[in-house]
Coordinates of C-alpha atoms and ligand atoms in Angstrom, one line a residue:
M1 CA -0.1 0.2 -0.3
S2 CA 1.5 3.4 -1.0
V3 CA 1.1 6.3 1.2
T4 CA -0.7 9.2 -0.5
S5 CA -1.9 12.5 0.6
M6 CA -3.8 14.4 -1.3
K7 CA -4.6 18.6 -1.5
I8 CA -7.3 19.4 0.5
D9 CA -9.8 22.8 -1.7
K10 CA -12.0 25.2 0.0
S11 CA -14.9 23.5 -1.6
S12 CA -14.6 20.1 0.0
K13 CA -13.6 21.4 2.6
Y14 CA -17.1 23.0 3.3
L15 CA -18.5 19.6 1.9
M16 CA -16.8 18.0 4.7
G17 CA -17.4 20.6 7.2
A18 CA -21.9 19.7 5.7
L19 CA -21.3 16.1 6.1
L20 CA -19.8 15.5 9.2
V21 CA -21.6 18.3 11.5
L22 CA -24.8 18.5 11.3
P23 CA -24.7 14.8 11.9
M24 CA -23.0 16.0 14.9
I25 CA -25.5 17.3 15.8
M26 CA -28.7 15.1 14.8
L27 CA -26.5 12.1 16.5
V28 CA -25.9 14.0 20.1
I29 CA -29.9 15.0 19.7
G30 CA -29.8 11.2 19.3
V31 CA -27.7 10.4 22.1
Y32 CA -30.2 12.2 24.4
G33 CA -32.6 10.1 23.3
G34 CA -31.4 7.0 23.9
L35 CA -30.9 8.6 27.1
M36 CA -34.0 9.6 27.8
Q37 CA -35.1 6.0 27.4
T38 CA -33.0 4.6 30.1
L39 CA -35.2 6.7 32.3
F40 CA -38.4 6.4 30.9
R41 CA -38.1 2.6 31.6
A42 CA -36.6 3.2 35.0
G43 CA -40.0 5.4 35.0
I44 CA -37.1 7.4 36.7
V45 CA -39.2 10.5 33.8
E46 CA -42.4 10.4 32.7
S47 CA -42.3 13.0 30.0
D48 CA -38.9 14.4 28.1
P49 CA -39.1 18.4 28.0
F50 CA -38.2 18.1 23.8
M51 CA -40.3 15.3 22.5
G52 CA -42.3 15.3 25.5
P53 CA -44.6 12.3 27.8
D54 CA -44.8 10.4 23.8
Y55 CA -41.5 6.8 24.0
Y56 CA -41.7 5.9 21.3
K57 CA -41.6 9.6 19.1
G58 CA -37.9 9.4 21.4
L59 CA -36.6 6.5 21.1
T60 CA -38.2 6.6 17.1
M61 CA -35.7 10.1 17.2
H62 CA -33.0 8.1 19.2
G63 CA -32.8 4.9 16.0
V64 CA -33.7 7.2 12.8
L65 CA -30.8 9.8 14.2
N66 CA -28.0 7.6 15.3
A67 CA -28.5 3.9 13.6
I68 CA -29.3 5.4 10.3
V69 CA -28.9 9.3 9.5
F70 CA -25.2 9.7 11.4
T71 CA -24.5 6.9 9.9
T72 CA -25.3 7.3 6.1
F73 CA -23.8 10.8 6.5
F74 CA -20.3 9.2 7.9
A75 CA -20.3 6.3 5.2
V76 CA -20.8 8.7 2.6
A77 CA -18.2 11.7 3.6
F78 CA -15.6 8.8 4.7
G79 CA -15.9 7.8 1.0
N80 CA -16.3 11.3 -0.9
A81 CA -12.9 11.5 1.5
I82 CA -11.2 8.0 0.5
F83 CA -12.1 8.0 -3.3
P84 CA -10.3 11.5 -4.1
H85 CA -7.6 10.2 -2.1
N86 CA -6.8 7.0 -2.7
L87 CA -7.4 7.3 -6.7
Q88 CA -5.4 11.0 -6.8
M89 CA -8.5 11.8 -8.5
K90 CA -10.9 14.9 -8.4
L91 CA -14.2 14.9 -7.4
N92 CA -16.7 16.0 -9.2
M93 CA -17.3 18.6 -6.9
R94 CA -21.6 19.4 -8.7
W95 CA -22.1 15.9 -7.9
A96 CA -21.2 15.0 -4.6
W97 CA -22.5 19.2 -3.6
T98 CA -25.7 17.5 -5.2
S99 CA -25.8 14.1 -3.2
G100 CA -25.0 15.5 0.2
I101 CA -28.2 18.3 -0.2
L102 CA -30.6 15.8 -0.7
M103 CA -29.3 14.0 2.0
L104 CA -29.7 16.9 4.6
L105 CA -33.1 17.9 3.2
G106 CA -34.5 14.4 4.1
S107 CA -32.9 13.5 6.7
V108 CA -34.4 17.5 8.1
M109 CA -37.6 15.8 6.8
A110 CA -37.6 12.7 8.3
A111 CA -36.7 14.2 11.6
W112 CA -38.8 17.4 11.3
M113 CA -41.7 15.0 11.3
I114 CA -40.7 13.0 13.9
Y115 CA -40.9 16.0 16.3
A116 CA -44.9 17.4 15.7
G117 CA -45.3 13.6 16.1
E118 CA -46.5 12.7 12.6
A119 CA -44.3 9.3 12.0
T120 CA -44.1 7.3 15.3
V121 CA -43.2 4.6 13.7
L122 CA -39.5 3.4 15.2
Y123 CA -36.9 3.3 13.1
T124 CA -38.3 -0.1 11.0
F125 CA -40.8 1.4 10.6
Y126 CA -42.9 -1.5 10.0
P127 CA -46.6 -0.4 9.0
P128 CA -49.3 -1.5 10.1
L129 CA -47.4 1.7 12.0
M130 CA -48.0 4.5 9.8
A131 CA -46.0 7.7 8.9
H132 CA -46.8 11.3 7.7
P133 CA -45.9 11.2 3.4
L134 CA -43.3 13.0 3.9
F135 CA -41.1 11.3 6.0
Y136 CA -41.1 8.0 3.9
V137 CA -40.2 10.9 1.1
G138 CA -37.8 12.2 4.0
L139 CA -35.9 8.7 3.3
V140 CA -36.2 8.1 -0.2
L141 CA -34.0 11.8 -0.7
L142 CA -31.9 10.2 1.8
V143 CA -31.0 6.8 0.0
V144 CA -31.4 8.5 -3.5
G145 CA -28.7 11.3 -2.0
S146 CA -26.3 8.2 -0.8
W147 CA -26.5 6.3 -4.1
I148 CA -25.7 9.8 -5.7
A149 CA -22.8 9.6 -3.6
F150 CA -21.8 6.5 -5.2
F151 CA -22.8 6.7 -8.2
N152 CA -19.8 10.2 -8.6
W153 CA -17.4 7.9 -7.4
I154 CA -17.4 4.1 -9.6
P155 CA -16.7 6.1 -12.6
M156 CA -13.0 7.7 -11.2
Y157 CA -12.7 3.3 -9.7
L158 CA -12.7 2.4 -13.4
R159 CA -10.9 5.8 -14.8
W160 CA -7.9 4.0 -12.3
R161 CA -8.0 0.8 -12.8
R162 CA -8.1 1.4 -17.0
R163 CA -5.1 3.7 -15.9
N164 CA -3.7 1.5 -13.5
P165 CA -3.8 -2.3 -15.2
G166 CA -2.2 -4.9 -12.8
K167 CA -1.5 -2.7 -9.5
K168 CA -4.3 -3.7 -7.0
T169 CA -7.1 -2.0 -6.1
P170 CA -6.6 0.6 -2.7
L171 CA -7.6 -2.0 0.1
P172 CA -9.5 1.1 1.9
V173 CA -10.7 2.0 -2.2
V174 CA -12.0 -1.9 -2.1
G175 CA -13.5 -1.6 1.3
M176 CA -15.5 1.3 0.3
M177 CA -17.0 0.3 -3.2
T178 CA -18.4 -3.2 -0.7
T179 CA -20.1 -0.8 1.1
F180 CA -21.5 0.7 -1.6
I181 CA -22.7 -2.2 -3.6
V182 CA -23.9 -4.3 -0.2
W183 CA -25.8 -0.6 0.2
L184 CA -27.3 0.0 -3.6
I185 CA -28.2 -4.0 -3.5
A186 CA -30.1 -3.9 -0.3
T187 CA -32.0 -0.5 -0.6
M188 CA -33.1 -1.6 -3.3
A189 CA -35.8 -3.3 -1.6
V190 CA -36.4 -0.5 0.9
A191 CA -37.3 1.5 -2.1
V192 CA -40.1 -0.7 -3.8
E193 CA -41.4 -1.2 -0.1
I194 CA -41.5 2.8 0.1
L195 CA -42.7 3.6 -3.3
F196 CA -45.1 1.2 -3.7
M197 CA -46.3 -0.2 -0.4
L198 CA -45.7 3.2 2.2
L199 CA -45.8 6.1 -0.3
P200 CA -49.4 5.4 -1.6
W201 CA -50.7 4.2 1.3
S202 CA -49.8 6.3 3.7
L203 CA -51.5 8.8 0.7
G204 CA -54.5 7.2 0.9
L205 CA -54.2 5.7 -2.7
V206 CA -54.6 2.5 -1.3
D207 CA -56.3 1.7 1.8
E208 CA -54.6 -1.5 3.0
I209 CA -51.7 -3.1 3.4
N210 CA -49.7 -6.3 3.0
V211 CA -48.0 -6.4 6.6
M212 CA -45.9 -9.7 6.1
L213 CA -44.6 -8.7 2.4
A214 CA -43.0 -4.8 4.1
R215 CA -41.5 -6.4 6.6
T216 CA -39.7 -8.8 4.4
L217 CA -38.8 -6.7 2.0
F218 CA -37.6 -4.9 5.6
W219 CA -35.4 -7.0 6.6
F220 CA -34.3 -8.1 3.0
F221 CA -32.6 -3.9 3.3
G222 CA -32.5 -4.3 7.3
H223 CA -29.8 -7.1 7.6
P224 CA -27.4 -5.8 4.9
L225 CA -27.7 -2.4 6.6
V226 CA -25.6 -3.7 10.0
Y227 CA -23.0 -4.4 7.3
F228 CA -23.3 -0.8 5.8
W229 CA -22.4 0.3 9.6
L230 CA -19.8 -2.1 9.7
L231 CA -17.5 -2.6 7.0
P232 CA -16.7 1.5 6.5
A233 CA -14.8 1.0 10.7
Y234 CA -13.2 -2.4 8.4
V235 CA -11.9 0.2 6.4
M236 CA -10.4 1.9 9.1
F237 CA -9.0 -1.7 10.7
Y238 CA -7.6 -2.7 8.7
S239 CA -6.0 0.1 6.3
Y240 CA -4.7 1.9 9.3
M241 CA -4.7 0.4 12.6
P242 CA -1.9 -1.6 12.4
K243 CA 0.1 1.1 11.3
L244 CA -1.8 3.5 14.5
A245 CA -0.3 0.2 17.0
G246 CA 3.3 0.0 15.4
G247 CA 3.4 -2.4 12.6
K248 CA 1.8 -3.7 9.9
L249 CA -1.4 -6.0 8.4
Y250 CA -1.1 -9.6 8.5
S251 CA -2.2 -10.4 5.2
D252 CA -3.3 -7.7 2.7
M253 CA -4.9 -11.3 0.9
A254 CA -7.0 -12.3 4.2
G255 CA -8.3 -8.2 3.9
R256 CA -9.8 -8.5 0.5
L257 CA -11.3 -11.6 0.2
V258 CA -13.3 -10.8 3.8
F259 CA -14.9 -7.4 1.8
M260 CA -15.7 -10.2 -1.6
L261 CA -17.7 -12.8 1.0
F262 CA -19.8 -9.6 2.3
V263 CA -20.9 -8.6 -0.9
V264 CA -21.7 -12.1 -1.0
F265 CA -22.9 -13.0 2.6
S266 CA -24.4 -10.2 3.6
I267 CA -27.8 -9.6 1.8
P268 CA -29.2 -13.2 1.8
V269 CA -30.0 -13.4 5.3
G270 CA -32.3 -11.4 6.1
T271 CA -35.2 -13.6 7.6
H272 CA -32.8 -14.8 10.4
H273 CA -34.7 -11.3 12.0
Q274 CA -37.9 -12.5 10.6
Y275 CA -37.7 -16.1 12.6
M276 CA -40.8 -16.2 14.5
D277 CA -42.6 -14.0 12.0
P278 CA -46.0 -16.4 10.5
A279 CA -45.6 -16.8 6.5
I280 CA -42.6 -18.0 5.5
G281 CA -42.0 -21.7 5.8
A282 CA -39.1 -22.8 8.3
Q283 CA -36.9 -24.6 5.5
W284 CA -36.4 -21.1 3.6
K285 CA -35.8 -19.6 7.3
L286 CA -32.6 -22.7 8.0
V287 CA -31.1 -20.9 4.4
H288 CA -31.3 -18.4 5.7
G289 CA -30.0 -19.1 9.6
F290 CA -26.6 -21.0 7.7
F291 CA -25.7 -18.1 5.3
T292 CA -26.2 -15.9 8.7
F293 CA -22.9 -18.3 10.2
A294 CA -21.3 -17.8 6.9
V295 CA -21.8 -14.0 6.6
A296 CA -19.8 -13.8 10.0
L297 CA -16.9 -15.8 8.2
P298 CA -15.6 -13.1 7.4
S299 CA -15.6 -11.4 11.2
L300 CA -14.0 -13.5 12.1
I301 CA -11.5 -14.2 9.7
T302 CA -11.1 -10.7 10.9
A303 CA -10.8 -11.4 14.6
F304 CA -7.6 -13.4 14.2
T305 CA -5.6 -11.0 10.6
L306 CA -6.5 -8.2 13.3
A307 CA -4.7 -10.2 16.8
A308 CA -2.1 -11.5 13.9
S309 CA -1.3 -7.2 12.7
L310 CA -1.4 -6.4 17.3
E311 CA 0.6 -8.8 17.8
H312 CA 3.2 -8.0 15.3
A313 CA 2.8 -4.2 16.2
G314 CA 3.0 -5.0 20.0
R315 CA 6.4 -7.3 19.5
Q316 CA 7.6 -4.1 17.2
R317 CA 7.4 -3.1 20.0
G318 CA 9.4 -4.2 22.9
G319 CA 6.7 -7.2 23.7
K320 CA 7.6 -10.5 24.7
G321 CA 6.7 -14.3 25.1
L322 CA 2.9 -15.4 24.2
F323 CA 1.4 -12.2 25.8
G324 CA 3.2 -10.0 26.5
W325 CA 2.5 -7.6 23.0
L326 CA -1.4 -7.3 24.3
F327 CA 0.3 -5.1 27.0
K328 CA 3.0 -2.2 24.1
L329 CA -0.1 -1.3 22.4
P330 CA -0.6 2.3 22.3
Y331 CA -3.8 2.3 23.8
F332 CA -3.8 5.6 25.6
D333 CA -1.5 7.3 23.2
R334 CA -2.3 10.9 23.1
E335 CA -0.4 10.9 19.6
R336 CA -2.0 8.0 18.5
W337 CA -5.5 9.2 19.6
L338 CA -7.3 7.6 16.9
F339 CA -5.8 4.5 17.6
S340 CA -8.1 3.9 21.0
Y341 CA -11.5 4.8 19.1
L342 CA -10.6 1.9 17.1
I343 CA -9.1 -0.7 19.0
A344 CA -11.8 -0.1 22.1
G345 CA -14.8 -0.6 19.4
L346 CA -12.3 -3.6 18.6
I347 CA -12.0 -5.5 22.5
I348 CA -16.6 -4.1 21.9
F349 CA -17.1 -6.4 19.1
L350 CA -16.0 -9.5 20.7
L351 CA -18.8 -9.5 22.8
G352 CA -21.1 -7.7 20.2
G353 CA -20.3 -11.0 17.2
I354 CA -20.6 -13.6 19.8
S355 CA -24.0 -12.3 20.6
G356 CA -25.1 -11.8 17.1
I357 CA -23.6 -15.7 16.9
I358 CA -26.9 -16.5 19.2
N359 CA -29.6 -15.0 17.9
A360 CA -28.7 -16.5 14.8
S361 CA -29.2 -19.9 16.6
Y362 CA -33.0 -20.6 15.9
Q363 CA -34.0 -22.0 19.2
M364 CA -32.0 -19.4 20.5
N365 CA -33.3 -16.4 19.0
T366 CA -37.0 -17.7 20.3
A367 CA -34.8 -16.8 23.8
V368 CA -34.2 -13.5 23.1
H369 CA -36.2 -12.1 19.9
N370 CA -37.9 -9.3 21.1
T371 CA -36.7 -9.0 25.0
A372 CA -34.2 -6.5 26.0
W373 CA -31.5 -9.2 24.9
V374 CA -31.7 -7.2 21.2
P375 CA -30.9 -4.3 22.3
G376 CA -28.0 -5.1 24.2
H377 CA -26.6 -7.0 21.4
F378 CA -26.9 -4.2 18.8
H379 CA -25.4 -1.9 20.8
L380 CA -22.7 -3.9 21.4
T381 CA -21.7 -4.0 17.7
V382 CA -23.7 -1.1 15.9
A383 CA -22.7 1.6 18.7
G384 CA -19.2 -0.2 19.6
P385 CA -16.7 -0.5 16.5
T386 CA -19.2 1.9 14.3
L387 CA -19.7 4.3 16.2
L388 CA -16.4 5.0 18.1
A389 CA -14.5 4.0 14.3
F390 CA -16.9 6.8 12.7
L391 CA -16.2 8.9 15.8
G392 CA -12.7 8.9 15.6
M393 CA -13.0 9.5 11.5
S394 CA -15.5 12.0 12.0
L395 CA -12.4 13.7 14.2
F396 CA -9.5 13.0 12.3
L397 CA -12.1 14.2 8.8
I398 CA -12.7 17.8 10.5
S399 CA -9.1 18.1 12.3
R400 CA -7.5 17.5 8.5
Y401 CA -9.6 19.2 6.1
F402 CA -10.9 22.6 8.8
N403 CA -6.4 22.6 8.7
R404 CA -7.1 21.9 12.5
D405 CA -4.4 20.9 15.0
I406 CA -7.1 18.1 17.6
R407 CA -7.2 20.3 21.1
L408 CA -8.3 18.4 24.6
K409 CA -6.5 15.1 22.8
G410 CA -6.0 13.2 26.6
W411 CA -10.1 13.9 26.3
A412 CA -10.3 13.0 23.2
V413 CA -8.7 9.6 24.1
S414 CA -10.5 9.0 27.5
V415 CA -14.1 9.0 25.6
P416 CA -13.5 5.3 23.5
W417 CA -12.6 3.6 27.2
I418 CA -16.1 5.9 29.4
W419 CA -17.6 4.6 25.9
T420 CA -16.2 0.7 26.6
I421 CA -17.0 1.1 29.6
G422 CA -21.1 2.5 29.7
V423 CA -22.0 0.1 26.5
F424 CA -20.8 -2.4 28.6
I425 CA -23.3 -1.7 31.7
F426 CA -26.0 -1.0 29.9
S427 CA -25.8 -4.1 28.1
W428 CA -24.9 -6.3 30.6
G429 CA -28.4 -4.6 32.5
M430 CA -30.4 -5.0 29.0
M431 CA -29.2 -8.5 27.9
R432 CA -29.6 -10.2 31.3
G433 CA -32.8 -8.1 31.6
G434 CA -33.1 -9.0 28.2
L435 CA -33.2 -13.0 29.8
L436 CA -35.3 -13.1 32.4
G437 CA -38.4 -11.9 29.9
M438 CA -38.1 -8.4 29.8
P439 CA -39.0 -6.9 26.3
R440 CA -37.5 -4.5 24.1
R441 CA -39.3 -1.3 23.2
T442 CA -41.8 -1.1 26.1
N443 CA -41.7 2.1 28.9
T444 CA -41.3 0.1 31.2
G445 CA -41.4 2.7 33.7
P446 CA -45.3 3.4 33.8
T447 CA -45.8 -0.9 34.5
Y448 CA -43.3 -3.5 34.8
A449 CA -41.3 -0.9 36.9
N450 CA -42.9 0.6 39.0
P451 CA -44.2 -1.1 42.4
D452 CA -47.6 -0.3 42.5
S453 CA -48.4 -1.6 38.7
S454 CA -50.2 -4.7 39.2
L455 CA -47.7 -5.8 36.0
F456 CA -44.3 -5.1 38.6
Q457 CA -41.8 -7.5 37.9
P458 CA -39.4 -7.7 41.1
E459 CA -36.6 -9.7 39.4
W460 CA -36.4 -7.1 36.6
I461 CA -35.8 -4.2 38.0
S462 CA -31.8 -4.2 39.7
Y463 CA -31.4 -4.9 35.1
I464 CA -33.3 -2.0 34.6
D465 CA -31.0 0.4 37.2
I466 CA -27.5 -0.9 35.9
S467 CA -28.4 0.2 32.4
V468 CA -29.7 3.4 33.9
V469 CA -26.3 2.9 35.2
G470 CA -24.2 2.7 32.1
G471 CA -26.7 5.0 29.6
V472 CA -25.6 7.6 32.3
I473 CA -21.5 7.2 31.7
M474 CA -21.9 6.5 27.8
T475 CA -23.6 10.2 27.3
L476 CA -20.9 11.7 29.0
S477 CA -18.4 9.5 27.0
I478 CA -20.7 11.5 23.7
V479 CA -20.7 15.0 25.9
V480 CA -16.8 14.9 26.2
F481 CA -16.3 13.4 22.6
A482 CA -18.4 16.6 21.6
V483 CA -16.0 19.0 24.0
V484 CA -13.4 17.8 21.9
F485 CA -15.0 17.6 17.5
F486 CA -16.4 21.5 18.7
A487 CA -12.7 22.8 20.1
T488 CA -10.6 21.0 17.5
L489 CA -13.8 23.2 14.6
F490 CA -13.0 25.8 16.8
A491 CA -9.3 25.8 17.3
K492 CA -7.0 28.3 15.1
E493 CA -5.9 27.2 11.4
K494 CA -2.6 26.0 11.1
E495 CA -0.2 28.1 8.4
T496 CA 1.0 25.2 6.5
D497 CA -1.9 24.2 3.6
P498 CA -4.6 21.5 4.4
V499 CA -3.5 18.1 3.7
L500 CA -4.7 15.2 4.0
E501 CA -2.6 11.8 4.7
F502 CA -3.9 8.8 6.2
P503 CA -2.0 6.3 8.3
E504 CA -2.3 3.4 6.1
S505 CA -0.7 0.2 6.7
E506 CA 2.1 -1.9 5.0
A507 CA 1.1 -5.7 4.2
Y508 CA 3.8 -8.1 6.2
H509 CA 2.5 -10.5 3.8
N510 CA 1.4 -8.9 0.7
E511 CA 0.2 -12.1 -1.8
E512 CA -0.6 -11.6 -5.2
V513 CA -4.0 -12.8 -5.8
S514 CA -5.9 -12.6 -9.2
W515 CA -9.3 -13.4 -7.7
L516 CA -9.7 -10.8 -4.9
R517 CA -9.3 -8.2 -8.2
N518 CA -12.5 -8.5 -9.8
F519 CA -15.4 -7.3 -8.2
K520 CA -18.1 -8.8 -11.3
P521 CA -17.7 -12.2 -10.2
W522 CA -18.5 -11.8 -6.8
V523 CA -21.5 -9.8 -7.5
I524 CA -22.7 -12.2 -9.3
A525 CA -22.7 -14.7 -7.3
A526 CA -24.9 -12.7 -4.9
I527 CA -27.1 -12.0 -7.4
I528 CA -27.6 -15.3 -7.5
I529 CA -27.6 -16.0 -3.9
I530 CA -29.9 -13.8 -3.6
I531 CA -32.8 -14.7 -6.1
L532 CA -32.3 -18.3 -5.2
T533 CA -33.3 -17.1 -1.5
Y534 CA -35.2 -14.8 -1.5
T535 CA -37.8 -16.0 -4.6
P536 CA -38.5 -18.7 -2.2
V537 CA -39.3 -16.7 0.2
I538 CA -41.8 -14.5 -0.9
L539 CA -43.5 -16.5 -2.8
D540 CA -44.4 -17.6 0.6
V541 CA -45.7 -14.2 1.5
L542 CA -47.5 -13.9 -1.4
D543 CA -49.2 -17.4 -0.9
G544 CA -50.2 -16.3 3.1
T545 CA -53.9 -16.3 3.5
F546 CA -54.0 -13.8 6.5
T547 CA -55.5 -11.0 5.2
T548 CA -54.3 -6.8 5.1
A549 CA -54.3 -4.5 7.3
P550 CA -55.2 -0.4 7.8
P551 CA -53.7 2.0 9.5
Y552 CA -52.6 2.2 12.9
G553 CA -51.2 5.1 14.8
P554 CA -49.4 4.6 18.1
D555 CA -51.8 6.1 20.5
S556 CA -55.2 4.4 19.7
P557 CA -56.2 -0.1 18.3
M558 CA -58.8 1.4 16.4
P559 CA -57.6 2.3 12.4
L560 CA -57.0 5.4 11.4
R561 CA -59.8 4.7 8.7
Ligands
HAS1 FE1 -26.4 -8.2 14.5 C1 -29.8 -8.1 15.0 C2 -27.2 -11.6 13.5 C3 -23.5 -9.1 13.3 C4 -26.8 -5.1 14.3 N1 -27.9 -6.5 14.9 C5 -29.6 -7.2 14.9 C6 -29.9 -5.8 15.5 C7 -29.1 -4.6 15.1 C8 -27.9 -5.5 14.7 C9 -29.4 -3.0 14.7 O1 -29.5 -14.1 13.6 C10 -31.4 -5.2 15.2 C11 -31.9 -5.5 14.2 C12 -34.2 -5.0 14.8 O2 -34.1 -3.5 15.7 O3 -34.9 -5.8 15.1 N2 -25.6 -10.0 14.1 C13 -26.0 -10.8 13.9 C14 -24.5 -11.7 13.0 C15 -24.1 -11.0 13.5 C16 -24.7 -10.2 13.3 C17 -24.4 -13.9 13.3 N3 -25.9 -7.1 14.5 C18 -24.1 -7.2 13.6 C19 -23.6 -6.1 13.2 C20 -24.5 -5.1 13.6 C21 -25.6 -5.7 14.2 C22 -22.3 -6.4 12.7 C23 -24.5 -3.4 13.1 C24 -23.0 -3.0 13.2 N4 -28.4 -9.9 14.8 C25 -28.8 -10.8 14.4 C26 -29.6 -11.8 14.4 C27 -30.6 -10.7 14.9 C28 -29.4 -9.7 15.0 C29 -31.0 -12.7 14.7 C30 -32.1 -11.4 15.1 C31 -32.1 -10.7 16.9 C32 -33.5 -10.8 17.5 O4 -34.7 -11.7 17.5 O5 -34.6 -10.0 16.3 C33 -22.7 -11.5 12.6 O6 -22.1 -11.0 11.6 C34 -20.9 -11.2 14.0 C35 -19.9 -11.6 13.1 C36 -19.2 -11.5 14.2 C37 -17.8 -11.8 15.2 C38 -17.3 -11.1 15.6 C39 -15.4 -10.5 15.2 C40 -15.0 -10.1 16.9 C41 -14.2 -9.6 15.8 C42 -13.1 -8.5 16.9 C43 -11.9 -9.3 17.4 C44 -10.7 -8.8 18.3 C45 -10.3 -8.0 18.0 C46 -9.0 -7.2 19.6 C47 -8.6 -8.3 17.3 C48 -17.8 -13.6 14.5 C49 -13.5 -8.7 14.5 C50 -8.7 -8.2 19.7 C51 -8.3 -7.0 21.9 C52 -6.5 -7.5 22.5 C53 -7.6 -6.5 23.4 C54 -6.0 -7.3 21.4

């Protein structure tokens, strides 16, 4: 891998500012919403000073802003940095701005509808809960904006390959191409769901909706969505972490193989979210279960490759013996502050990944599905490696594009560790409670956590309280991060010209593998497997004998019309 640097012009600087700063503000609002969820569930508050007493309104805001808006903006911003930097080509700024503006417009529309109480449908927007049409239009604009960003990078990638025959595509570019290939295929299903089902229904053009079909299309999108969140973090783990640790990437081939495996296996797994749903045959659920274990494979390869890379780095730094290298890594080094975000995320992911394997196992899923275990799992994944890598890289990019030194480096290093403590405590409370049957997406405050209620469940109380403690610590971490981020953004500009240079790792084993050079066979394999695994599922759903549903709101058991 070659180390390159890129001069930053004014238009790219302001685009990066828009793509990183506004979503950062939305993230902070979303995190506040998350804190409120824990307080609601414990019965500590009965109303949110900003969002009112509606628990589900706050939960929708939390999920949409943190899991959908922040992540999509970050992935586009990161791609807008990686492609011109690694390919040494200019980004078409007209299209880049068009994409950013559409995403912004869409996010504001969706957030506004949630705030107005017109879209209390949670981040999965399952019918028969119905939102205002502008919420769905907002989501469409966000997705179309991200597609435009990707379509802006594809010609750069193709041109680079034509000009550099026989050369390996830089690994970060392979990673970001993978991220957006998965995203493009996945979002097609949700586009069908929104454009042909939810929007006409919400506009009143049709009266009823096929709930099972909508859920199935959603989960066609919903599981690859989690890899859309994870893969930019994998780009950082493979491309930057070994160098930050003081070593090399153990195997370049492993990185490339992992990305290609994600292209093939990210999508044909969606019904593992629907194991408990009717209408889909158990045999197809089994097939999707099988592919779910297949998609864990690239993460297992990642675990071993990164562990080997870290061991190499630790030994370079003087680590001796079987485990001595572990203690030589720069966990708290202010000058390598980005390392702390990446390693803390990986440590969290050890437990997040294992809990995913538990979810994927059909029998165990019957015990954990729809319990608080599931948010426990996903805070160890999307709010673990993904969030920490995205926060660290947002700070890195803002300092480079705005030509500032990182301020409060000691505080910056503390953020991922405070978060790690908080998220472990939070997820422990949620998962243990979940194993005792504590439900997810339920305001336990007035009911199960209330000694005066006939529904009171005393055995859940300590776990609800533990998750409050975790939630408060997580919020503290984000407050510290926000201080560092904005202190850096508003610091004095450096005298030198702004340049972008990533801490790119060299490979310890730089294998030449021709079958990992081209996406085409992997995309074709993905499409064939998708057709084979999803056709019978969709046919089952369409054959179902259950009736379609009218729209409902969150406040009444009566249909809206
Ligand atoms: Fe998941 C539900 C299965 C990964 C996110 N998942 C969710 C939901 C979310 C989510 C948001 O099968 C809830 C959706 C909803 O609202 O209903 N998940 C899996 C499996 C994996 C997995 C098998 N999930 C993720 C990732 C996410 C994410 C990644 C976000 C980024 N998940 C499920 C299932 C459900 C589910 C069911 C449905 C549950 C239900 O019933 O509702 C796998 O991809 C995980 C593989 C990962 C590993 C870990 C590898 C470890 C690594 C770390 C190495 C560490 C090192 C550091 C080297 C096998 C790479 C060493 C340390 C030193 C100090 C040196």
